CSV table of C-alpha atoms in Angstrom, one decimal:
chain,number,residue,atom,x,y,z
A,986,MET,CA,0.0,0.0,0.0
A,987,LYS,CA,2.9,2.3,0.8
A,988,SER,CA,4.3,1.9,-2.7
A,989,PHE,CA,0.9,2.9,-4.1
A,990,PHE,CA,1.0,6.3,-2.4
A,991,VAL,CA,4.7,6.8,-3.2
A,992,SER,CA,4.0,6.2,-6.9
A,993,LEU,CA,1.4,9.1,-7.0
A,994,SER,CA,2.2,12.6,-8.1
A,995,ARG,CA,1.2,15.5,-5.8
A,996,GLN,CA,-1.9,16.2,-7.9
A,997,LYS,CA,-2.9,12.5,-7.9
A,998,LYS,CA,-2.5,12.4,-4.1
A,999,THR,CA,-5.0,15.4,-3.9
A,1000,VAL,CA,-7.4,13.4,-6.1
A,1001,VAL,CA,-7.2,10.3,-4.0
A,1002,ALA,CA,-7.6,12.3,-0.8
A,1003,GLU,CA,-10.9,13.7,-2.4
A,1004,LEU,CA,-12.0,10.2,-3.2
A,1005,PHE,CA,-11.5,9.1,0.3
A,1006,LEU,CA,-13.2,12.1,1.8
A,1007,VAL,CA,-16.2,11.8,-0.4
A,1008,TYR,CA,-16.6,8.1,0.2
A,1009,PHE,CA,-16.4,8.9,4.0
A,1010,ALA,CA,-19.1,11.5,3.5
A,1011,LEU,CA,-21.2,9.0,1.5
A,1012,GLY,CA,-20.9,6.5,4.3
A,1013,VAL,CA,-22.1,9.1,6.9
A,1014,GLY,CA,-25.0,10.3,4.6
A,1015,LEU,CA,-26.4,7.1,3.1
A,1016,ILE,CA,-26.3,5.0,6.2
A,1017,MET,CA,-27.7,7.9,8.3
A,1018,LEU,CA,-30.7,7.7,5.9
A,1019,GLY,CA,-31.4,4.1,7.0
A,1020,SER,CA,-30.8,5.0,10.6
A,1021,VAL,CA,-33.3,7.8,10.6
A,1022,LEU,CA,-35.8,6.0,8.2
A,1023,PRO,CA,-38.1,4.9,11.1
A,1024,HIS,CA,-38.3,8.5,12.5
A,1025,LEU,CA,-38.6,10.1,9.0
A,1026,ARG,CA,-41.5,7.7,8.2
A,1027,ALA,CA,-43.1,8.7,11.5
A,1028,ALA,CA,-42.6,12.4,11.0
A,1029,TYR,CA,-44.1,12.4,7.5
A,1030,HIS,CA,-46.7,9.7,8.1
A,1031,LEU,CA,-45.3,7.1,5.6
A,1032,ASP,CA,-46.1,3.5,5.4
A,1033,TYR,CA,-43.7,0.6,4.6
A,1034,GLN,CA,-44.6,0.7,0.9
A,1035,THR,CA,-43.6,4.4,0.6
A,1036,GLY,CA,-40.5,3.8,2.7
A,1037,GLY,CA,-39.5,1.1,0.4
A,1038,ALA,CA,-40.2,3.3,-2.7
A,1039,LEU,CA,-37.9,6.0,-1.2
A,1040,LEU,CA,-35.1,3.5,-1.0
A,1041,SER,CA,-35.8,2.1,-4.5
A,1042,ILE,CA,-36.0,5.4,-6.2
A,1043,GLN,CA,-32.5,6.1,-4.8
A,1044,SER,CA,-31.4,2.9,-6.5
A,1045,VAL,CA,-33.2,3.9,-9.8
A,1046,GLY,CA,-31.0,7.1,-9.8
A,1047,TYR,CA,-28.0,5.0,-9.0
A,1048,LEU,CA,-28.9,2.7,-12.0
A,1049,ALA,CA,-29.7,5.4,-14.4
A,1050,ILE,CA,-26.7,7.8,-14.0
A,1051,GLY,CA,-24.3,5.0,-15.2
A,1052,LEU,CA,-25.5,5.6,-18.7
A,1053,VAL,CA,-24.4,9.2,-18.8
A,1054,THR,CA,-21.3,9.6,-16.6
A,1055,GLY,CA,-18.9,9.0,-19.5
A,1056,LEU,CA,-20.8,11.5,-21.6
A,1057,ALA,CA,-20.9,14.0,-18.9
A,1058,ALA,CA,-17.1,13.7,-18.4
A,1059,THR,CA,-16.5,14.1,-22.1
A,1060,LYS,CA,-18.7,17.1,-22.5
A,1061,LEU,CA,-18.0,18.9,-19.3
A,1062,GLY,CA,-14.6,17.6,-18.3
A,1063,LEU,CA,-14.2,15.1,-15.6
A,1064,LYS,CA,-13.7,17.5,-12.6
A,1065,ARG,CA,-16.9,19.5,-13.5
A,1066,ALA,CA,-19.0,16.5,-14.2
A,1067,TYR,CA,-17.8,14.9,-10.9
A,1068,LEU,CA,-18.5,18.0,-8.8
A,1069,ILE,CA,-21.8,18.8,-10.3
A,1070,LEU,CA,-23.2,15.2,-10.0
A,1071,TYR,CA,-21.8,14.9,-6.5
A,1072,THR,CA,-23.5,18.1,-5.4
A,1073,LEU,CA,-26.9,16.6,-6.2
A,1074,MET,CA,-26.5,14.6,-3.0
A,1075,PRO,CA,-26.4,17.4,-0.5
A,1076,VAL,CA,-29.2,19.1,-2.4
A,1077,GLY,CA,-31.3,16.0,-2.0
A,1078,PHE,CA,-30.6,16.0,1.7
A,1079,ILE,CA,-31.6,19.6,2.0
A,1080,MET,CA,-34.9,18.7,0.2
A,1081,LEU,CA,-35.6,15.9,2.7
A,1082,LEU,CA,-35.2,18.5,5.5
A,1083,ILE,CA,-37.7,21.1,4.2
A,1084,GLY,CA,-40.5,19.1,2.8
A,1085,GLY,CA,-42.5,15.9,3.5
A,1086,SER,CA,-44.9,15.2,0.6
A,1087,PRO,CA,-44.3,11.8,-1.1
A,1088,LEU,CA,-43.5,13.2,-4.5
A,1089,TRP,CA,-41.0,15.7,-2.9
A,1090,LEU,CA,-39.3,13.1,-1.0
A,1091,LEU,CA,-39.1,10.8,-4.0
A,1092,THR,CA,-37.5,13.5,-5.9
A,1093,ALA,CA,-35.0,14.1,-3.2
A,1094,MET,CA,-34.1,10.5,-3.0
A,1095,LEU,CA,-33.6,10.3,-6.8
A,1096,LEU,CA,-31.1,13.1,-6.7
A,1097,ILE,CA,-29.3,11.3,-3.9
A,1098,GLY,CA,-29.3,8.1,-6.0
A,1099,LEU,CA,-28.0,9.9,-9.1
A,1100,SER,CA,-25.2,11.3,-7.2
A,1101,LYS,CA,-24.3,8.0,-5.5
A,1102,GLY,CA,-24.2,6.3,-8.9
A,1103,ALA,CA,-22.0,9.0,-10.4
A,1104,VAL,CA,-19.5,9.1,-7.4
A,1105,THR,CA,-19.4,5.1,-7.5
A,1106,ASP,CA,-18.6,5.2,-11.2
A,1107,TYR,CA,-16.0,8.0,-11.1
A,1108,ASN,CA,-14.3,7.0,-7.9
A,1109,ASN,CA,-13.9,3.4,-8.7
A,1110,ARG,CA,-12.8,4.1,-12.2
A,1111,ILE,CA,-10.2,6.6,-11.2
A,1112,MET,CA,-8.9,4.4,-8.3
A,1113,THR,CA,-8.7,1.3,-10.5
A,1114,ASP,CA,-6.6,3.3,-13.0
A,1115,TYR,CA,-4.4,4.9,-10.4
A,1116,ALA,CA,-3.8,1.5,-8.8
A,1117,HIS,CA,-3.1,-0.3,-12.1
A,1118,GLY,CA,-5.5,-3.1,-11.3
A,1119,SER,CA,-4.4,-3.7,-7.7
A,1120,THR,CA,-7.3,-4.6,-5.3
A,1121,THR,CA,-5.7,-3.1,-2.2
A,1122,PRO,CA,-6.2,0.6,-2.9
A,1123,LEU,CA,-9.9,-0.1,-4.1
A,1124,ASN,CA,-10.6,-1.9,-0.9
A,1125,LEU,CA,-9.1,0.9,1.1
A,1126,LEU,CA,-11.4,3.4,-0.8
A,1127,HIS,CA,-14.4,1.4,0.3
A,1128,ALA,CA,-13.1,1.2,3.9
A,1129,PHE,CA,-13.5,4.9,4.1
A,1130,PHE,CA,-17.2,4.5,3.2
A,1131,ALA,CA,-17.3,1.9,6.0
A,1132,ILE,CA,-15.8,4.4,8.5
A,1133,GLY,CA,-18.4,7.0,7.6
A,1134,ALA,CA,-21.0,4.2,7.9
A,1135,CYS,CA,-19.7,3.4,11.5
A,1136,VAL,CA,-20.0,6.9,12.5
A,1137,ALA,CA,-23.5,7.5,11.1
A,1138,PRO,CA,-25.6,5.5,13.6
A,1139,ILE,CA,-23.6,6.9,16.6
A,1140,LEU,CA,-24.2,10.4,15.3
A,1141,THR,CA,-27.9,9.6,14.8
A,1142,LEU,CA,-28.1,8.1,18.4
A,1143,PHE,CA,-26.6,11.4,19.7
A,1144,CYS,CA,-28.9,13.6,17.8
A,1145,LEU,CA,-32.0,11.5,18.8
A,1146,ARG,CA,-31.3,12.3,22.6
A,1147,ASP,CA,-33.1,15.6,21.9
A,1148,GLY,CA,-36.3,13.8,21.1
A,1149,GLN,CA,-37.9,12.3,18.0
A,1150,ASP,CA,-37.1,15.5,16.0
A,1151,GLY,CA,-33.4,14.5,16.3
A,1152,TRP,CA,-33.5,12.9,13.0
A,1153,TRP,CA,-33.7,16.3,11.3
A,1154,ALA,CA,-30.5,17.4,13.2
A,1155,ALA,CA,-28.8,14.1,12.1
A,1156,LEU,CA,-29.5,14.9,8.5
A,1157,VAL,CA,-28.2,18.4,8.9
A,1158,VAL,CA,-24.9,17.0,10.1
A,1159,ALA,CA,-24.7,14.7,7.3
A,1160,THR,CA,-25.4,17.6,4.8
A,1161,VAL,CA,-22.6,19.6,6.3
A,1162,ILE,CA,-20.2,16.7,5.9
A,1163,LEU,CA,-21.3,16.1,2.3
A,1164,LEU,CA,-20.7,19.8,1.5
A,1165,ILE,CA,-17.2,19.7,2.9
A,1166,GLY,CA,-16.5,17.1,0.2
A,1167,VAL,CA,-17.8,19.5,-2.4
A,1168,GLY,CA,-15.5,22.3,-1.0
A,1169,PHE,CA,-12.4,20.1,-1.0
A,1170,GLY,CA,-13.0,18.9,-4.5
A,1171,LEU,CA,-12.8,22.4,-5.9
A,1172,PHE,CA,-9.0,22.4,-5.3
A,1173,MET,CA,-8.2,19.0,-7.0
A,1174,HIS,CA,-6.8,19.0,-10.5
A,1175,ILE,CA,-7.9,16.0,-12.4
A,1176,ASP,CA,-9.1,16.6,-16.1
A,1177,ASP,CA,-5.9,16.9,-18.1
A,1178,ASP,CA,-3.8,14.6,-15.9
A,1179,TYR,CA,-6.4,11.8,-15.8
A,1180,THR,CA,-7.6,12.0,-19.4
A,1181,ALA,CA,-4.1,11.7,-20.6
A,1182,GLU,CA,-3.5,8.5,-18.8
A,1183,SER,CA,-6.7,6.5,-18.7
A,1184,PRO,CA,-9.4,5.4,-21.1
A,1185,MET,CA,-12.3,7.5,-19.6
A,1186,GLN,CA,-13.9,7.9,-23.1
A,1187,GLU,CA,-15.0,5.0,-25.1
A,1188,THR,CA,-12.5,3.3,-27.3
A,1189,ASN,CA,-12.5,0.5,-29.8
A,1190,GLY,CA,-14.3,-2.6,-28.7
A,1191,GLY,CA,-17.9,-1.3,-28.4
A,1192,LEU,CA,-20.1,-3.7,-26.5
A,1193,VAL,CA,-18.0,-6.8,-27.5
A,1194,PHE,CA,-17.9,-7.7,-23.8
A,1195,PHE,CA,-21.6,-8.7,-23.9
A,1196,ARG,CA,-20.3,-11.9,-25.5
A,1197,GLU,CA,-18.0,-12.6,-22.8
A,1198,ARG,CA,-19.1,-15.0,-20.1
A,1199,LEU,CA,-17.1,-13.3,-17.4
A,1200,PHE,CA,-19.1,-10.2,-18.0
A,1201,TRP,CA,-22.4,-11.9,-17.2
A,1202,GLN,CA,-21.1,-13.8,-14.2
A,1203,THR,CA,-19.7,-10.7,-12.7
A,1204,ALA,CA,-22.9,-8.8,-13.4
A,1205,ALA,CA,-25.1,-11.5,-11.9
A,1206,ILE,CA,-23.1,-11.6,-8.7
A,1207,GLY,CA,-23.2,-7.8,-8.6
A,1208,PHE,CA,-27.0,-7.7,-9.2
A,1209,PHE,CA,-27.9,-10.1,-6.4
A,1210,TYR,CA,-25.4,-8.6,-4.0
A,1211,GLN,CA,-26.8,-5.1,-4.6
A,1212,ALA,CA,-30.3,-6.4,-4.0
A,1213,VAL,CA,-29.2,-7.7,-0.6
A,1214,GLU,CA,-27.0,-4.8,0.3
A,1215,ALA,CA,-29.4,-2.0,-0.6
A,1216,SER,CA,-32.2,-3.6,1.5
A,1217,ILE,CA,-30.0,-4.3,4.5
A,1218,MET,CA,-28.6,-0.8,4.5
A,1219,GLY,CA,-32.1,0.8,4.2
A,1220,TRP,CA,-34.2,-1.5,6.3
A,1221,LEU,CA,-31.9,-3.0,8.9
A,1222,THR,CA,-32.6,-0.3,11.7
A,1223,SER,CA,-36.3,-0.6,11.0
A,1224,PHE,CA,-36.1,-4.3,11.1
A,1225,TYR,CA,-34.4,-4.3,14.5
A,1226,ILE,CA,-36.9,-1.9,16.0
A,1227,GLU,CA,-40.2,-2.7,14.4
A,1228,SER,CA,-39.8,-6.5,14.6
A,1229,GLY,CA,-39.3,-6.0,18.4
A,1230,ALA,CA,-35.8,-7.6,18.3
A,1231,LEU,CA,-34.1,-4.5,19.8
A,1232,GLY,CA,-35.0,-1.2,21.3
A,1233,ALA,CA,-34.4,2.1,19.4
A,1234,ASP,CA,-31.1,2.9,21.1
A,1235,ALA,CA,-29.8,-0.7,20.9
A,1236,ALA,CA,-30.8,-0.8,17.2
A,1237,GLN,CA,-28.5,2.2,16.4
A,1238,ILE,CA,-25.6,0.7,18.2
A,1239,VAL,CA,-26.0,-2.8,16.5
A,1240,THR,CA,-26.3,-1.1,13.1
A,1241,SER,CA,-23.0,0.6,13.8
A,1242,LEU,CA,-21.6,-2.8,14.8
A,1243,LEU,CA,-22.4,-4.0,11.3
A,1244,TRP,CA,-20.2,-1.3,9.9
A,1245,VAL,CA,-17.4,-1.9,12.4
A,1246,SER,CA,-17.4,-5.4,11.1
A,1247,LEU,CA,-17.5,-4.1,7.4
A,1248,LEU,CA,-14.5,-1.9,8.2
A,1249,ILE,CA,-12.5,-4.7,9.7
A,1250,GLY,CA,-13.5,-6.9,6.9
A,1251,ARG,CA,-12.4,-4.5,4.2
A,1252,PHE,CA,-8.9,-4.1,5.7
A,1253,SER,CA,-8.7,-7.9,6.1
A,1254,CYS,CA,-9.8,-8.3,2.4
A,1255,SER,CA,-6.9,-6.2,1.4
A,1256,ILE,CA,-4.6,-8.7,3.0
A,1257,ILE,CA,-6.5,-11.8,1.9
A,1258,ALA,CA,-6.5,-10.5,-1.7
A,1259,THR,CA,-2.8,-11.0,-1.9
A,1260,ARG,CA,-3.2,-14.7,-1.3
A,1261,TRP,CA,-6.5,-15.7,-2.7
A,1262,GLN,CA,-8.1,-15.2,-6.1
A,1263,PRO,CA,-11.3,-13.0,-6.3
A,1264,TRP,CA,-13.4,-16.0,-7.3
A,1265,GLN,CA,-12.3,-17.8,-4.2
A,1266,MET,CA,-13.1,-14.9,-1.9
A,1267,MET,CA,-16.5,-14.3,-3.5
A,1268,LEU,CA,-17.4,-18.0,-3.0
A,1269,VAL,CA,-16.8,-17.8,0.7
A,1270,MET,CA,-18.3,-14.4,1.2
A,1271,CYS,CA,-21.5,-15.1,-0.7
A,1272,SER,CA,-22.0,-18.3,1.2
A,1273,GLY,CA,-21.4,-16.4,4.4
A,1274,ILE,CA,-24.0,-13.7,3.4
A,1275,ALA,CA,-26.7,-16.4,2.8
A,1276,LEU,CA,-26.0,-18.2,6.1
A,1277,PHE,CA,-25.8,-15.0,8.3
A,1278,LEU,CA,-28.8,-13.4,6.7
A,1279,ALA,CA,-30.9,-16.5,7.5
A,1280,LEU,CA,-29.7,-16.4,11.0
A,1281,LEU,CA,-30.6,-12.7,11.3
A,1282,VAL,CA,-34.1,-13.3,10.0
A,1283,CYS,CA,-34.7,-16.2,12.4
A,1284,ALA,CA,-32.9,-14.9,15.5
A,1285,SER,CA,-34.7,-13.5,18.5
A,1286,SER,CA,-32.0,-13.4,21.2
A,1287,LEU,CA,-29.3,-10.7,21.4
A,1288,PRO,CA,-26.3,-13.1,21.1
A,1289,LEU,CA,-27.6,-14.6,17.9
A,1290,LEU,CA,-28.5,-11.2,16.4
A,1291,LEU,CA,-25.0,-9.9,17.3
A,1292,LEU,CA,-23.5,-13.0,15.7
A,1293,ALA,CA,-25.5,-12.6,12.5
A,1294,THR,CA,-24.9,-8.9,12.3
A,1295,ILE,CA,-21.1,-9.3,12.7
A,1296,GLY,CA,-21.0,-12.2,10.2
A,1297,LEU,CA,-23.0,-10.2,7.7
A,1298,GLY,CA,-20.6,-7.3,8.0
A,1299,LEU,CA,-17.5,-9.4,7.5
A,1300,CYS,CA,-18.9,-11.3,4.5
A,1301,MET,CA,-20.3,-8.3,2.8
A,1302,SER,CA,-17.1,-6.2,3.4
A,1303,GLY,CA,-15.1,-6.9,0.2
A,1304,MET,CA,-17.9,-7.9,-2.1
A,1305,TYR,CA,-18.0,-4.8,-4.4
A,1306,GLY,CA,-14.3,-4.4,-4.8
A,1307,THR,CA,-13.7,-8.1,-5.3
A,1308,SER,CA,-16.4,-8.3,-7.9
A,1309,VAL,CA,-14.8,-5.6,-9.8
A,1310,SER,CA,-11.4,-7.4,-9.6
A,1311,ASN,CA,-13.2,-10.6,-10.7
A,1312,ALA,CA,-13.7,-9.0,-14.1
A,1313,GLY,CA,-9.9,-8.8,-14.6
A,1314,ASP,CA,-8.9,-6.4,-17.4
A,1315,THR,CA,-12.4,-6.1,-18.7
A,1316,PHE,CA,-12.6,-2.4,-17.4
A,1317,ALA,CA,-9.4,-1.5,-19.1
A,1318,ARG,CA,-10.3,-3.1,-22.4
A,1319,TYR,CA,-13.9,-1.8,-22.4
A,1320,PRO,CA,-14.1,1.6,-20.6
A,1321,VAL,CA,-17.9,1.7,-21.0
A,1322,TYR,CA,-18.2,-1.5,-19.0
A,1323,MET,CA,-18.0,0.3,-15.6
A,1324,GLY,CA,-20.9,2.5,-16.3
A,1325,LEU,CA,-23.0,-0.4,-17.6
A,1326,PHE,CA,-21.9,-2.6,-14.7
A,1327,VAL,CA,-23.1,0.1,-12.3
A,1328,SER,CA,-26.4,0.2,-14.1
A,1329,ILE,CA,-27.0,-3.5,-14.5
A,1330,THR,CA,-26.2,-4.3,-10.9
A,1331,GLY,CA,-28.2,-1.3,-9.7
A,1332,ILE,CA,-31.4,-3.0,-10.9
A,1333,GLY,CA,-31.2,-5.4,-8.0
A,1334,SER,CA,-30.9,-2.5,-5.6
A,1335,ALA,CA,-33.7,-0.6,-7.2
A,1336,VAL,CA,-36.3,-3.6,-7.0
A,1337,ALA,CA,-35.4,-5.2,-3.7
A,1338,PRO,CA,-36.2,-2.5,-1.1
A,1339,THR,CA,-39.7,-2.0,-2.6
A,1340,ILE,CA,-40.4,-5.7,-2.5
A,1341,VAL,CA,-39.3,-5.8,1.2
A,1342,GLY,CA,-41.6,-2.8,1.9
A,1343,LEU,CA,-44.6,-4.3,0.1
A,1344,ALA,CA,-44.2,-7.6,1.8
A,1345,ALA,CA,-43.7,-5.8,5.2
A,1346,ASP,CA,-47.1,-4.0,4.8
A,1347,GLN,CA,-48.8,-7.3,4.2
A,1348,ILE,CA,-47.1,-9.8,6.5
A,1349,GLY,CA,-44.8,-7.8,8.8
A,1350,ILE,CA,-41.2,-6.5,8.6
A,1351,ARG,CA,-39.6,-9.8,9.7
A,1352,TYR,CA,-41.2,-11.8,6.8
A,1353,GLY,CA,-40.7,-8.9,4.5
A,1354,PHE,CA,-37.0,-9.0,5.4
A,1355,ALA,CA,-37.0,-12.7,4.8
A,1356,MET,CA,-37.6,-12.1,1.1
A,1357,LEU,CA,-34.0,-11.2,0.8
A,1358,LEU,CA,-33.2,-14.9,1.3
A,1359,ILE,CA,-34.2,-15.6,-2.3
A,1360,ALA,CA,-31.6,-13.1,-3.6
A,1361,ALA,CA,-29.0,-14.5,-1.2
A,1362,ALA,CA,-29.6,-18.1,-2.5
A,1363,ALA,CA,-29.2,-16.7,-6.2
A,1364,LEU,CA,-26.0,-15.0,-5.1
A,1365,VAL,CA,-24.5,-18.3,-3.9
A,1366,ILE,CA,-25.5,-20.1,-7.1
A,1367,SER,CA,-24.0,-17.2,-9.1
A,1368,ALA,CA,-20.7,-17.4,-7.1
A,1369,ILE,CA,-20.7,-21.3,-7.7
A,1370,ILE,CA,-21.0,-20.8,-11.4
A,1371,ASN,CA,-18.3,-18.2,-11.4
A,1372,ALA,CA,-15.9,-20.5,-9.4
A,1373,THR,CA,-16.6,-23.4,-11.7
A,1374,TYR,CA,-15.7,-21.1,-14.8
A,1375,PHE,CA,-12.3,-20.2,-13.2
A,1376,ARG,CA,-11.5,-23.7,-12.1
A,1377,HIS,CA,-12.0,-25.0,-15.7
A,1378,SER,CA,-10.2,-22.1,-17.3
A,1379,LYS,CA,-6.9,-23.1,-15.5
């Protein structure tokens, strides 16, 4: 890892610092949305279905923006495109603070989703290029998201000490942190330096990767993982509280524990990645996600809930970065692949939270949450198919 930072020019170090700061801010903001969701729903009198729609419309934005990030960078320059699209997130948070009609809230969450997708695309693409395909810097980038996510429930718990309206103060704090990322980004220099060295724009090859089996395997794993991840991040605190498994304060603390586990797991994955192949890591992680999710759904005692939460965090920790590495040099050979990968996998995160919300309205939050076991089973099957492919290709 030290050699990675030593190899960077001063300008690139500024860019990497911005990427880390923004991912930390995203961790605070996005996970805080899940932490305050029960209180936001109560304040604006929203049912489970509408709550699920808010989570899903965020994922729709995340999905859609991947189709235009490359064009925006080409037309506006990478720095302008990056900052404009990132700024949509604090704008969305401000909208959540000042209005409560369903349409207004859906618009706010759509802006947040658009920003999340753009930042995911640009940050991962830039870091992958700077790291020359190494998994470790990419996992470190995602570790900063986990650090922010660890902080979010604790900040929420602190703000909620002032009463049920504390969710509003929590979102104000998140907005300020997000705006700091915008301010720091104004000082980075990225367009000329990055465009000269990386294939940000589309090059020869077109959509040939659609004929590559590895593309579909990696996309399938990403699809089902995003379905599970988006629902857990959005609904976990509500699940703890409204299923009666935990009290409100304990739910925030245990949610933070999930992200402590994710953080530990992401650093661990950086070490494991030097010894294991991506397909081997994903086979273990996908199996663990299914096992611990089943335990979470069925558990009623605190020790089992803690075990399930910690296990989920550890197993989910390196999934995104490892799935990107699983695609090998596909991103380098087909630059448009990252945008489409974000869009295709984002379909899972767009659909699943609404399904959980619809089911929760009909049969309760615990059984609604159990719907994720279907996606988890499909995730395991996809990982097995991927592992079989790599074993036979040796």
